[in-house]
Amino acid sequence: DMTVFEILAQQPRSLLVASFAALGGFLFGLDTGYIGPVLEMSSFERDIHGGKTLSPGTKGFITGSFSIGCVITSVPVISGWCMDQFGRRRTIILGACIFGCGGLVQDVSNSVAEMCIGRLISGFGTGMLSTCVPVYQTEVAPKETRGALGTLYQLGVTLGILVAVLVDFSQRHAEAGWRWCGVP
């Protein structure tokens, strides 16, 4: 019997395709991981809320608007329809583009409302990716490596959170550094 590593060595295309698709998980982790420290940056409060301290409820709404978007587009009626109409790859591309648009809105935001709208849009893209990427990964993987390649999505989420924390840390004292923390 061959190990997963030996099988993947013989089929590098499967690993490459599944790894590339795992970027959807990376985006999920990136947007999930960056917001907490950003909410504590003085430049964020200055730019988004006129220098006034954000209430816990407002911080929660900014954070939660991303999840609202994720939930809406990850509902099978929506995500399944997209996958059936556009195919897996195009749905992944669509989700990534929607995520990028939301990231852009967040990066240029000047108010709490604009930030929430950007996070909601990013959530729409991420919800689509969170349902489509694992399906695509398992469909393109040979049956012998399906489990291993399917876990790459979660690895992408975890790496995205790690990168977000490192970027946040590097930008914590920079003038308007928060705007660079969530750049997709």
Coordinates of N, CA, C and O in Angstrom, one line a residue:
D1 N 0.8 -1.2 0.0 CA 0.0 0.0 0.0 C 0.9 1.3 0.0 O 1.9 1.3 0.7
M2 N 0.4 2.2 -0.8 CA 1.1 3.5 -0.9 C 0.6 4.5 0.2 O -0.6 4.5 0.5
T3 N 1.5 5.3 0.7 CA 1.1 6.4 1.6 C 0.4 7.5 0.8 O 0.6 7.6 -0.4
V4 N -0.2 8.4 1.5 CA -0.8 9.6 0.9 C 0.2 10.4 0.2 O 0.0 10.9 -0.9
F5 N 1.4 10.5 0.8 CA 2.5 11.3 0.3 C 3.0 10.7 -1.0 O 3.3 11.5 -2.0
E6 N 3.1 9.4 -1.1 CA 3.5 8.8 -2.3 C 2.5 8.9 -3.4 O 2.8 9.2 -4.6
I7 N 1.2 8.8 -3.1 CA 0.2 9.0 -4.1 C 0.2 10.5 -4.6 O 0.1 10.7 -5.8
L8 N 0.3 11.4 -3.7 CA 0.4 12.8 -4.1 C 1.6 13.2 -4.9 O 1.5 14.0 -5.8
A9 N 2.7 12.5 -4.6 CA 3.9 12.7 -5.4 C 3.7 12.2 -6.9 O 4.3 12.8 -7.8
Q10 N 2.8 11.2 -7.1 CA 2.5 10.7 -8.4 C 1.5 11.6 -9.1 O 1.3 11.5 -10.3
Q11 N 0.7 12.3 -8.3 CA -0.4 13.1 -8.8 C -0.3 14.6 -8.3 O -1.2 15.1 -7.6
P12 N 0.8 15.3 -8.7 CA 1.0 16.6 -8.1 C -0.1 17.6 -8.5 O -0.4 18.6 -7.8
R13 N -0.8 17.4 -9.6 CA -1.8 18.3 -10.1 C -3.0 18.3 -9.1 O -3.5 19.4 -8.8
S14 N -3.3 17.2 -8.5 CA -4.4 17.2 -7.5 C -4.0 18.0 -6.3 O -4.9 18.7 -5.8
L15 N -2.8 17.9 -5.8 CA -2.3 18.7 -4.7 C -2.3 20.2 -5.0 O -2.8 21.0 -4.2
L16 N -1.9 20.5 -6.2 CA -1.8 21.9 -6.7 C -3.2 22.5 -6.7 O -3.5 23.6 -6.2
V17 N -4.2 21.8 -7.3 CA -5.5 22.3 -7.5 C -6.2 22.4 -6.1 O -6.8 23.5 -5.8
A18 N -6.1 21.4 -5.3 CA -6.7 21.5 -3.9 C -6.0 22.6 -3.1 O -6.7 23.3 -2.3
S19 N -4.7 22.8 -3.2 CA -4.0 23.8 -2.5 C -4.5 25.2 -2.9 O -4.7 26.1 -2.1
F20 N -4.6 25.4 -4.3 CA -5.1 26.7 -4.8 C -6.5 27.0 -4.3 O -6.8 28.1 -3.9
A21 N -7.4 26.0 -4.3 CA -8.7 26.1 -3.9 C -8.7 26.5 -2.4 O -9.6 27.2 -1.9
A22 N -7.8 26.0 -1.6 CA -7.7 26.3 -0.2 C -7.5 27.8 0.1 O -7.6 28.2 1.2
L23 N -7.1 28.5 -0.9 CA -7.0 30.0 -0.7 C -8.4 30.6 -0.3 O -8.4 31.6 0.4
G24 N -9.4 29.9 -0.6 CA -10.8 30.3 -0.1 C -10.8 30.3 1.4 O -11.3 31.2 2.1
G25 N -10.2 29.2 2.0 CA -10.1 29.1 3.4 C -9.2 30.1 4.0 O -9.4 30.7 5.1
F26 N -8.1 30.4 3.3 CA -7.2 31.5 3.7 C -7.9 32.8 3.8 O -7.7 33.5 4.8
L27 N -8.7 33.2 2.9 CA -9.4 34.4 2.9 C -10.4 34.4 4.1 O -10.5 35.5 4.7
F28 N -11.0 33.3 4.4 CA -11.9 33.2 5.5 C -11.1 33.5 6.8 O -11.5 34.4 7.6
G29 N -10.0 32.9 7.0 CA -9.2 33.1 8.1 C -8.6 34.5 8.2 O -8.6 35.1 9.3
L30 N -8.2 35.1 7.1 CA -7.7 36.4 7.1 C -8.7 37.4 7.6 O -8.4 38.2 8.4
D31 N -10.0 37.3 7.1 CA -11.0 38.3 7.5 C -11.5 38.0 8.9 O -11.8 39.0 9.6
T32 N -11.5 36.8 9.3 CA -11.9 36.5 10.7 C -10.8 36.9 11.7 O -11.1 37.5 12.7
G33 N -9.5 36.8 11.3 CA -8.4 37.0 12.2 C -8.0 38.5 12.4 O -7.5 38.9 13.4
Y34 N -8.2 39.3 11.3 CA -7.7 40.6 11.4 C -8.5 41.6 12.2 O -8.0 42.6 12.8
I35 N -9.8 41.4 12.3 CA -10.7 42.4 12.8 C -10.6 42.7 14.3 O -10.7 43.8 14.8
G36 N -10.3 41.7 15.1 CA -10.2 41.9 16.6 C -9.2 42.9 17.0 O -9.5 43.9 17.6
P37 N -7.9 42.8 16.6 CA -6.9 43.8 16.9 C -7.2 45.1 16.2 O -6.9 46.2 16.8
V38 N -7.7 45.1 15.0 CA -8.0 46.4 14.3 C -9.0 47.2 15.1 O -8.9 48.4 15.2
L39 N -10.0 46.6 15.7 CA -11.0 47.3 16.5 C -10.4 48.1 17.7 O -11.0 49.0 18.2
E40 N -9.2 47.6 18.1 CA -8.5 48.3 19.3 C -7.5 49.4 18.8 O -7.0 50.0 19.7
M41 N -7.3 49.5 17.5 CA -6.3 50.5 17.1 C -6.9 51.9 17.1 O -8.0 52.1 16.7
S42 N -6.1 52.8 17.7 CA -6.6 54.2 17.8 C -6.9 54.8 16.4 O -7.8 55.6 16.3
S43 N -6.1 54.4 15.4 CA -6.3 55.0 14.1 C -7.6 54.5 13.5 O -8.3 55.3 12.8
F44 N -8.0 53.3 13.9 CA -9.3 52.8 13.4 C -10.4 53.6 14.0 O -11.3 54.1 13.3
E45 N -10.4 53.8 15.3 CA -11.4 54.6 16.0 C -11.5 56.1 15.5 O -12.5 56.6 15.3
R46 N -10.3 56.6 15.2 CA -10.2 58.0 14.7 C -10.9 58.0 13.3 O -11.7 58.9 13.0
D47 N -10.5 57.1 12.4 CA -11.0 57.1 11.0 C -12.4 56.7 10.8 O -13.1 57.2 10.0
I48 N -12.9 55.8 11.7 CA -14.2 55.3 11.5 C -15.2 55.9 12.4 O -16.4 56.0 12.1
H49 N -14.8 56.4 13.6 CA -15.8 56.9 14.6 C -15.4 58.2 15.1 O -15.7 58.6 16.3
G50 N -14.6 59.0 14.3 CA -14.3 60.4 14.8 C -13.4 60.4 16.0 O -13.5 61.4 16.7
G51 N -12.7 59.4 16.3 CA -11.8 59.4 17.5 C -12.5 59.0 18.8 O -11.9 58.8 19.8
K52 N -13.8 58.8 18.7 CA -14.6 58.4 19.9 C -14.4 56.9 20.1 O -14.3 56.1 19.1
T53 N -14.5 56.5 21.3 CA -14.4 55.0 21.6 C -15.6 54.3 21.1 O -16.7 54.8 21.3
L54 N -15.3 53.2 20.4 CA -16.5 52.4 20.0 C -17.0 51.6 21.1 O -16.3 51.0 21.9
S55 N -18.4 51.5 21.2 CA -19.0 50.7 22.2 C -18.8 49.3 22.0 O -18.6 48.9 20.8
P56 N -18.9 48.4 23.0 CA -18.9 47.0 22.7 C -19.9 46.5 21.7 O -19.6 45.6 20.9
G57 N -21.1 47.1 21.8 CA -22.1 46.7 20.8 C -21.8 47.0 19.4 O -22.0 46.2 18.5
T58 N -21.2 48.2 19.2 CA -20.7 48.6 17.8 C -19.6 47.7 17.4 O -19.6 47.2 16.2
K59 N -18.7 47.4 18.2 CA -17.6 46.5 17.9 C -18.1 45.1 17.5 O -17.7 44.5 16.5
G60 N -19.1 44.7 18.3 CA -19.8 43.4 18.0 C -20.5 43.4 16.7 O -20.4 42.4 15.9
F61 N -21.1 44.5 16.3 CA -21.9 44.5 15.1 C -20.9 44.6 13.9 O -21.1 43.9 12.9
I62 N -19.8 45.3 14.0 CA -18.8 45.3 13.0 C -18.2 43.9 12.8 O -18.1 43.5 11.6
T63 N -17.9 43.2 13.8 CA -17.4 41.9 13.7 C -18.5 40.9 13.2 O -18.2 40.2 12.3
G64 N -19.7 41.0 13.7 CA -20.7 40.1 13.3 C -21.3 40.3 11.9 O -21.8 39.3 11.3
S65 N -21.1 41.5 11.3 CA -21.7 41.7 10.0 C -21.0 40.7 9.0 O -21.7 40.3 8.0
F66 N -19.8 40.4 9.2 CA -19.1 39.4 8.3 C -19.8 38.1 8.4 O -20.1 37.4 7.4
S67 N -20.1 37.6 9.6 CA -20.7 36.3 9.8 C -22.1 36.3 9.2 O -22.5 35.3 8.7
I68 N -22.8 37.4 9.3 CA -24.2 37.5 8.7 C -24.1 37.2 7.2 O -24.8 36.4 6.6
G69 N -23.1 37.9 6.6 CA -22.9 37.6 5.1 C -22.5 36.2 4.8 O -23.0 35.6 3.9
C70 N -21.7 35.6 5.7 CA -21.3 34.2 5.5 C -22.5 33.3 5.6 O -22.6 32.4 4.7
V71 N -23.3 33.5 6.6 CA -24.5 32.6 6.8 C -25.4 32.7 5.6 O -25.9 31.7 5.1
I72 N -25.7 33.9 5.1 CA -26.6 34.1 4.0 C -26.2 33.3 2.8 O -27.0 32.6 2.2
T73 N -24.9 33.4 2.3 CA -24.5 32.8 1.1 C -24.1 31.3 1.3 O -23.9 30.6 0.3
S74 N -23.9 30.9 2.5 CA -23.6 29.5 2.7 C -24.8 28.6 2.8 O -24.7 27.4 2.8
V75 N -26.0 29.2 2.8 CA -27.3 28.4 2.8 C -27.3 27.6 1.5 O -27.1 28.2 0.4
P76 N -27.6 26.4 1.6 CA -27.5 25.5 0.4 C -28.4 26.0 -0.8 O -28.0 25.8 -1.9
V77 N -29.5 26.7 -0.5 CA -30.3 27.2 -1.6 C -29.5 28.2 -2.4 O -29.6 28.2 -3.7
I78 N -28.7 29.0 -1.8 CA -27.9 30.0 -2.5 C -26.6 29.4 -3.0 O -26.3 29.4 -4.2
S79 N -25.8 28.8 -2.1 CA -24.5 28.2 -2.6 C -24.7 27.1 -3.6 O -23.9 27.0 -4.5
G80 N -25.6 26.2 -3.3 CA -25.9 25.1 -4.2 C -26.3 25.6 -5.6 O -25.9 25.1 -6.6
W81 N -27.2 26.6 -5.6 CA -27.6 27.2 -6.9 C -26.4 27.7 -7.6 O -26.3 27.5 -8.8
C82 N -25.6 28.5 -7.0 CA -24.4 29.0 -7.6 C -23.5 27.9 -8.2 O -23.1 28.0 -9.4
M83 N -23.3 26.9 -7.4 CA -22.4 25.8 -7.9 C -23.0 25.1 -9.1 O -22.3 24.7 -10.0
D84 N -24.4 24.9 -9.1 CA -25.0 24.2 -10.2 C -25.1 25.1 -11.4 O -25.0 24.6 -12.5
Q85 N -25.3 26.4 -11.2 CA -25.4 27.3 -12.4 C -24.1 27.7 -13.0 O -24.0 27.8 -14.2
F86 N -23.1 27.9 -12.2 CA -21.8 28.4 -12.7 C -20.7 27.4 -12.6 O -19.6 27.6 -13.2
G87 N -20.9 26.3 -11.9 CA -19.8 25.3 -11.8 C -19.0 25.7 -10.5 O -19.0 26.8 -10.0
R88 N -18.2 24.7 -10.1 CA -17.4 24.9 -8.9 C -16.3 26.0 -9.0 O -16.2 26.9 -8.2
R89 N -15.5 25.9 -10.1 CA -14.4 26.8 -10.3 C -14.9 28.3 -10.4 O -14.4 29.2 -9.8
R90 N -16.0 28.5 -11.2 CA -16.5 29.8 -11.4 C -17.1 30.4 -10.1 O -17.0 31.5 -9.8
T91 N -17.7 29.5 -9.3 CA -18.3 29.9 -8.0 C -17.1 30.3 -7.1 O -17.3 31.3 -6.3
I92 N -16.0 29.6 -7.1 CA -14.9 30.0 -6.3 C -14.3 31.3 -6.7 O -14.1 32.2 -5.9
I93 N -14.2 31.5 -8.0 CA -13.7 32.8 -8.6 C -14.7 33.9 -8.2 O -14.3 35.0 -7.7
L94 N -16.0 33.7 -8.3 CA -17.0 34.7 -8.0 C -16.9 35.0 -6.5 O -16.9 36.2 -6.1
G95 N -16.8 34.0 -5.6 CA -16.7 34.2 -4.2 C -15.5 35.0 -3.8 O -15.5 36.0 -3.0
A96 N -14.3 34.7 -4.5 CA -13.1 35.5 -4.2 C -13.3 36.9 -4.7 O -12.8 37.9 -4.0
C97 N -13.9 37.2 -5.8 CA -14.1 38.5 -6.3 C -15.0 39.3 -5.4 O -14.8 40.5 -5.1
I98 N -16.1 38.7 -4.9 CA -17.0 39.3 -4.0 C -16.2 39.7 -2.7 O -16.4 40.8 -2.1
F99 N -15.5 38.7 -2.2 CA -14.6 39.0 -1.0 C -13.7 40.2 -1.2 O -13.6 41.0 -0.4
G100 N -13.1 40.2 -2.4 CA -12.2 41.3 -2.7 C -12.9 42.7 -2.7 O -12.4 43.7 -2.2
C101 N -14.1 42.7 -3.3 CA -14.9 43.9 -3.3 C -15.2 44.4 -1.9 O -15.1 45.6 -1.5
G102 N -15.6 43.4 -1.0 CA -15.8 43.8 0.4 C -14.6 44.3 1.1 O -14.7 45.2 1.9
G103 N -13.5 43.6 0.8 CA -12.2 44.1 1.4 C -11.9 45.5 1.0 O -11.4 46.3 1.8
L104 N -12.1 45.8 -0.3 CA -11.9 47.2 -0.8 C -12.8 48.2 -0.1 O -12.3 49.3 0.4
V105 N -14.1 47.8 0.1 CA -15.0 48.7 0.8 C -14.5 49.0 2.2 O -14.5 50.1 2.7
Q106 N -14.0 47.9 2.9 CA -13.5 48.0 4.3 C -12.3 48.9 4.3 O -12.2 49.8 5.2
D107 N -11.4 48.8 3.3 CA -10.2 49.5 3.3 C -10.4 51.0 3.1 O -9.6 51.8 3.6
V108 N -11.4 51.4 2.4 CA -11.7 52.8 2.2 C -12.8 53.4 3.1 O -13.2 54.5 2.9
S109 N -13.3 52.6 4.0 CA -14.3 53.0 4.9 C -14.0 54.2 5.7 O -12.8 54.3 6.2
N110 N -14.9 55.1 5.9 CA -14.8 56.3 6.8 C -15.9 56.3 7.8 O -16.0 57.4 8.5
S111 N -16.7 55.3 8.0 CA -17.7 55.3 9.0 C -18.0 53.8 9.4 O -17.6 52.9 8.7
V112 N -18.7 53.7 10.5 CA -19.1 52.4 11.0 C -20.0 51.7 10.0 O -19.8 50.5 9.7
A113 N -20.9 52.4 9.4 CA -21.8 51.9 8.4 C -21.1 51.3 7.2 O -21.4 50.2 6.8
E114 N -20.2 52.1 6.7 CA -19.4 51.6 5.5 C -18.6 50.4 5.9 O -18.5 49.5 5.1
M115 N -18.0 50.4 7.1 CA -17.2 49.2 7.5 C -18.1 48.0 7.6 O -17.7 46.9 7.1
C116 N -19.3 48.1 8.1 CA -20.2 47.0 8.2 C -20.6 46.5 6.9 O -20.7 45.3 6.6
I117 N -20.9 47.4 6.0 CA -21.3 47.0 4.6 C -20.1 46.3 3.9 O -20.3 45.2 3.3
G118 N -18.9 46.7 4.1 CA -17.7 46.0 3.5 C -17.6 44.7 4.1 O -17.3 43.7 3.4
R119 N -17.8 44.5 5.4 CA -17.7 43.2 6.1 C -18.8 42.3 5.6 O -18.6 41.1 5.5
L120 N -20.0 42.8 5.5 CA -21.1 42.0 5.0 C -20.8 41.5 3.6 O -21.0 40.3 3.3
I121 N -20.3 42.4 2.7 CA -20.0 41.9 1.3 C -18.9 40.9 1.4 O -19.0 39.8 0.7
S122 N -17.8 41.1 2.2 CA -16.8 40.1 2.3 C -17.4 38.8 2.8 O -17.0 37.7 2.4
G123 N -18.3 38.9 3.7 CA -18.9 37.7 4.3 C -19.7 36.9 3.2 O -19.7 35.7 3.1
F124 N -20.4 37.7 2.3 CA -21.1 37.0 1.2 C -20.1 36.2 0.4 O -20.4 35.0 0.0
G125 N -18.9 36.7 0.0 CA -17.9 36.0 -0.7 C -17.4 34.8 0.0 O -17.2 33.7 -0.5
T126 N -17.1 35.0 1.3 CA -16.6 33.9 2.1 C -17.6 32.8 2.4 O -17.2 31.6 2.4
G127 N -18.8 33.1 2.6 CA -19.8 32.1 2.7 C -19.9 31.2 1.5 O -20.0 30.0 1.6
M128 N -19.8 31.8 0.3 CA -19.8 31.1 -0.9 C -18.6 30.2 -1.0 O -18.7 29.0 -1.4
L129 N -17.4 30.7 -0.6 CA -16.2 30.0 -0.7 C -16.2 28.8 0.3 O -15.7 27.7 0.1
S130 N -16.8 29.1 1.5 CA -16.8 28.1 2.6 C -17.6 26.8 2.2 O -17.4 25.8 2.8
T131 N -18.6 27.0 1.4 CA -19.3 25.8 0.9 C -18.8 25.2 -0.3 O -18.8 24.0 -0.5
C132 N -18.3 26.0 -1.2 CA -17.9 25.5 -2.5 C -16.5 24.9 -2.5 O -16.2 23.8 -3.1
V133 N -15.5 25.5 -1.8 CA -14.2 25.0 -1.8 C -14.0 23.5 -1.3 O -13.4 22.7 -2.0
P134 N -14.6 23.2 -0.2 CA -14.5 21.8 0.2 C -15.1 20.8 -0.8 O -14.6 19.7 -1.0
V135 N -16.2 21.2 -1.4 CA -16.9 20.3 -2.3 C -15.9 20.1 -3.5 O -15.7 19.0 -4.0
Y136 N -15.4 21.2 -4.0 CA -14.5 21.2 -5.2 C -13.2 20.4 -4.9 O -12.8 19.5 -5.7
Q137 N -12.7 20.6 -3.7 CA -11.5 19.8 -3.3 C -11.7 18.3 -3.3 O -10.9 17.6 -3.8
T138 N -12.8 17.9 -2.7 CA -13.1 16.5 -2.7 C -13.5 15.9 -4.1 O -13.2 14.7 -4.3
E139 N -14.0 16.7 -4.9 CA -14.4 16.2 -6.3 C -13.2 16.1 -7.1 O -13.1 15.2 -8.0
V140 N -12.2 16.9 -7.0 CA -11.0 16.8 -7.8 C -9.9 15.8 -7.3 O -9.0 15.5 -8.0
A141 N -10.1 15.5 -6.0 CA -9.1 14.6 -5.4 C -9.3 13.1 -5.7 O -10.5 12.7 -5.7
P142 N -8.2 12.4 -6.0 CA -8.4 11.0 -6.1 C -8.9 10.4 -4.8 O -8.6 10.9 -3.7
K143 N -9.7 9.3 -4.9 CA -10.3 8.8 -3.7 C -9.3 8.4 -2.6 O -9.6 8.5 -1.4
E144 N -8.1 8.1 -2.9 CA -7.0 7.7 -1.9 C -6.5 8.9 -1.1 O -6.0 8.8 -0.1
T145 N -6.7 10.1 -1.7 CA -6.2 11.3 -1.0 C -7.3 12.3 -0.7 O -7.0 13.4 -0.2
R146 N -8.5 11.9 -0.9 CA -9.6 12.8 -0.7 C -9.6 13.4 0.7 O -9.8 14.6 0.9
G147 N -9.4 12.6 1.8 CA -9.4 13.2 3.1 C -8.3 14.1 3.4 O -8.5 15.2 3.9
A148 N -7.1 13.8 2.9 CA -6.0 14.7 3.1 C -6.1 16.0 2.4 O -5.9 17.0 2.9
L149 N -6.6 15.9 1.1 CA -6.7 17.2 0.4 C -7.9 18.0 0.9 O -7.9 19.2 0.8
G150 N -8.9 17.3 1.4 CA -10.1 18.0 1.9 C -9.7 18.8 3.2 O -10.4 19.9 3.4
T151 N -8.7 18.4 3.9 CA -8.3 19.2 5.1 C -7.5 20.4 4.8 O -7.3 21.3 5.6
L152 N -7.1 20.6 3.5 CA -6.4 21.8 3.1 C -7.2 23.1 3.3 O -6.7 24.2 3.6
Y153 N -8.5 23.0 3.2 CA -9.4 24.2 3.4 C -9.2 24.7 4.9 O -9.0 25.9 5.1
Q154 N -9.3 23.8 5.8 CA -9.1 24.2 7.2 C -7.7 24.7 7.5 O -7.5 25.6 8.2
L155 N -6.7 24.1 6.8 CA -5.3 24.6 7.0 C -5.3 26.0 6.4 O -4.6 26.9 7.0
G156 N -6.0 26.3 5.3 CA -6.0 27.6 4.8 C -6.6 28.6 5.8 O -6.1 29.7 5.9
V157 N -7.7 28.2 6.4 CA -8.3 29.1 7.4 C -7.3 29.4 8.5 O -7.2 30.6 8.9
T158 N -6.7 28.4 9.0 CA -5.7 28.6 10.1 C -4.6 29.5 9.7 O -4.1 30.4 10.5
L159 N -4.0 29.2 8.5 CA -2.9 30.1 8.0 C -3.4 31.5 7.8 O -2.6 32.5 8.1
G160 N -4.6 31.7 7.4 CA -5.2 33.0 7.2 C -5.2 33.8 8.5 O -4.9 35.0 8.6
I161 N -5.7 33.1 9.6 CA -5.7 33.7 10.9 C -4.3 34.1 11.3 O -4.1 35.2 11.8
L162 N -3.4 33.2 11.1 CA -2.0 33.5 11.5 C -1.4 34.7 10.8 O -0.9 35.6 11.4
V163 N -1.6 34.8 9.5 CA -1.1 35.9 8.7 C -1.8 37.2 9.2 O -1.2 38.2 9.3
A164 N -3.1 37.1 9.4 CA -3.8 38.3 9.9 C -3.2 38.9 11.2 O -3.0 40.1 11.3
V165 N -3.0 38.0 12.1 CA -2.4 38.4 13.4 C -1.0 39.0 13.2 O -0.7 40.0 13.8
L166 N -0.2 38.4 12.3 CA 1.1 38.9 12.1 C 1.1 40.3 11.4 O 1.8 41.2 11.8
V167 N 0.2 40.5 10.5 CA 0.0 41.8 9.8 C -0.5 42.8 10.8 O 0.0 43.9 10.8
D168 N -1.5 42.4 11.6 CA -2.0 43.3 12.6 C -0.9 43.8 13.5 O -0.8 45.0 13.8
F169 N -0.1 42.9 14.0 CA 1.0 43.2 14.9 C 2.0 44.1 14.2 O 2.4 45.1 14.9
S170 N 2.3 43.9 13.0 CA 3.2 44.8 12.3 C 2.7 46.2 12.0 O 3.4 47.2 11.9
Q171 N 1.4 46.3 12.0 CA 0.7 47.6 11.6 C 0.1 48.3 12.8 O -0.5 49.4 12.7
R172 N 0.2 47.8 14.0 CA -0.5 48.3 15.2 C -0.2 49.7 15.5 O -1.1 50.4 16.0
H173 N 1.0 50.2 15.2 CA 1.3 51.6 15.5 C 1.5 52.5 14.3 O 1.8 53.7 14.4
A174 N 1.3 51.9 13.1 CA 1.4 52.7 11.9 C 0.2 53.7 11.7 O -0.9 53.3 12.1
E175 N 0.5 54.8 11.2 CA -0.6 55.8 10.8 C -1.5 55.1 9.8 O -1.1 54.7 8.7
A176 N -2.8 55.0 10.2 CA -3.8 54.3 9.3 C -3.4 52.9 9.0 O -3.8 52.3 8.0
G177 N -2.6 52.2 9.9 CA -2.1 50.9 9.6 C -3.3 49.9 9.6 O -3.2 48.8 8.9
W178 N -4.4 50.2 10.2 CA -5.5 49.3 10.1 C -6.0 49.0 8.7 O -6.5 48.0 8.4
R179 N -5.8 50.0 7.9 CA -6.3 49.9 6.5 C -5.5 48.8 5.7 O -6.0 48.3 4.7
W180 N -4.3 48.5 6.1 CA -3.5 47.5 5.5 C -3.8 46.1 6.1 O -3.4 45.1 5.4
C181 N -4.4 46.0 7.2 CA -4.6 44.7 7.9 C -5.6 43.8 7.2 O -5.4 42.6 7.2
G182 N -6.6 44.4 6.6 CA -7.6 43.6 5.9 C -7.5 43.6 4.4 O -8.5 43.1 3.8
V183 N -6.4 44.0 3.9 CA -6.3 44.0 2.4 C -6.3 42.6 1.9 O -5.5 41.8 2.3
P184 N -7.3 42.3 1.0 CA -7.3 40.9 0.5 C -6.2 40.6 -0.5 O -5.7 41.5 -1.1

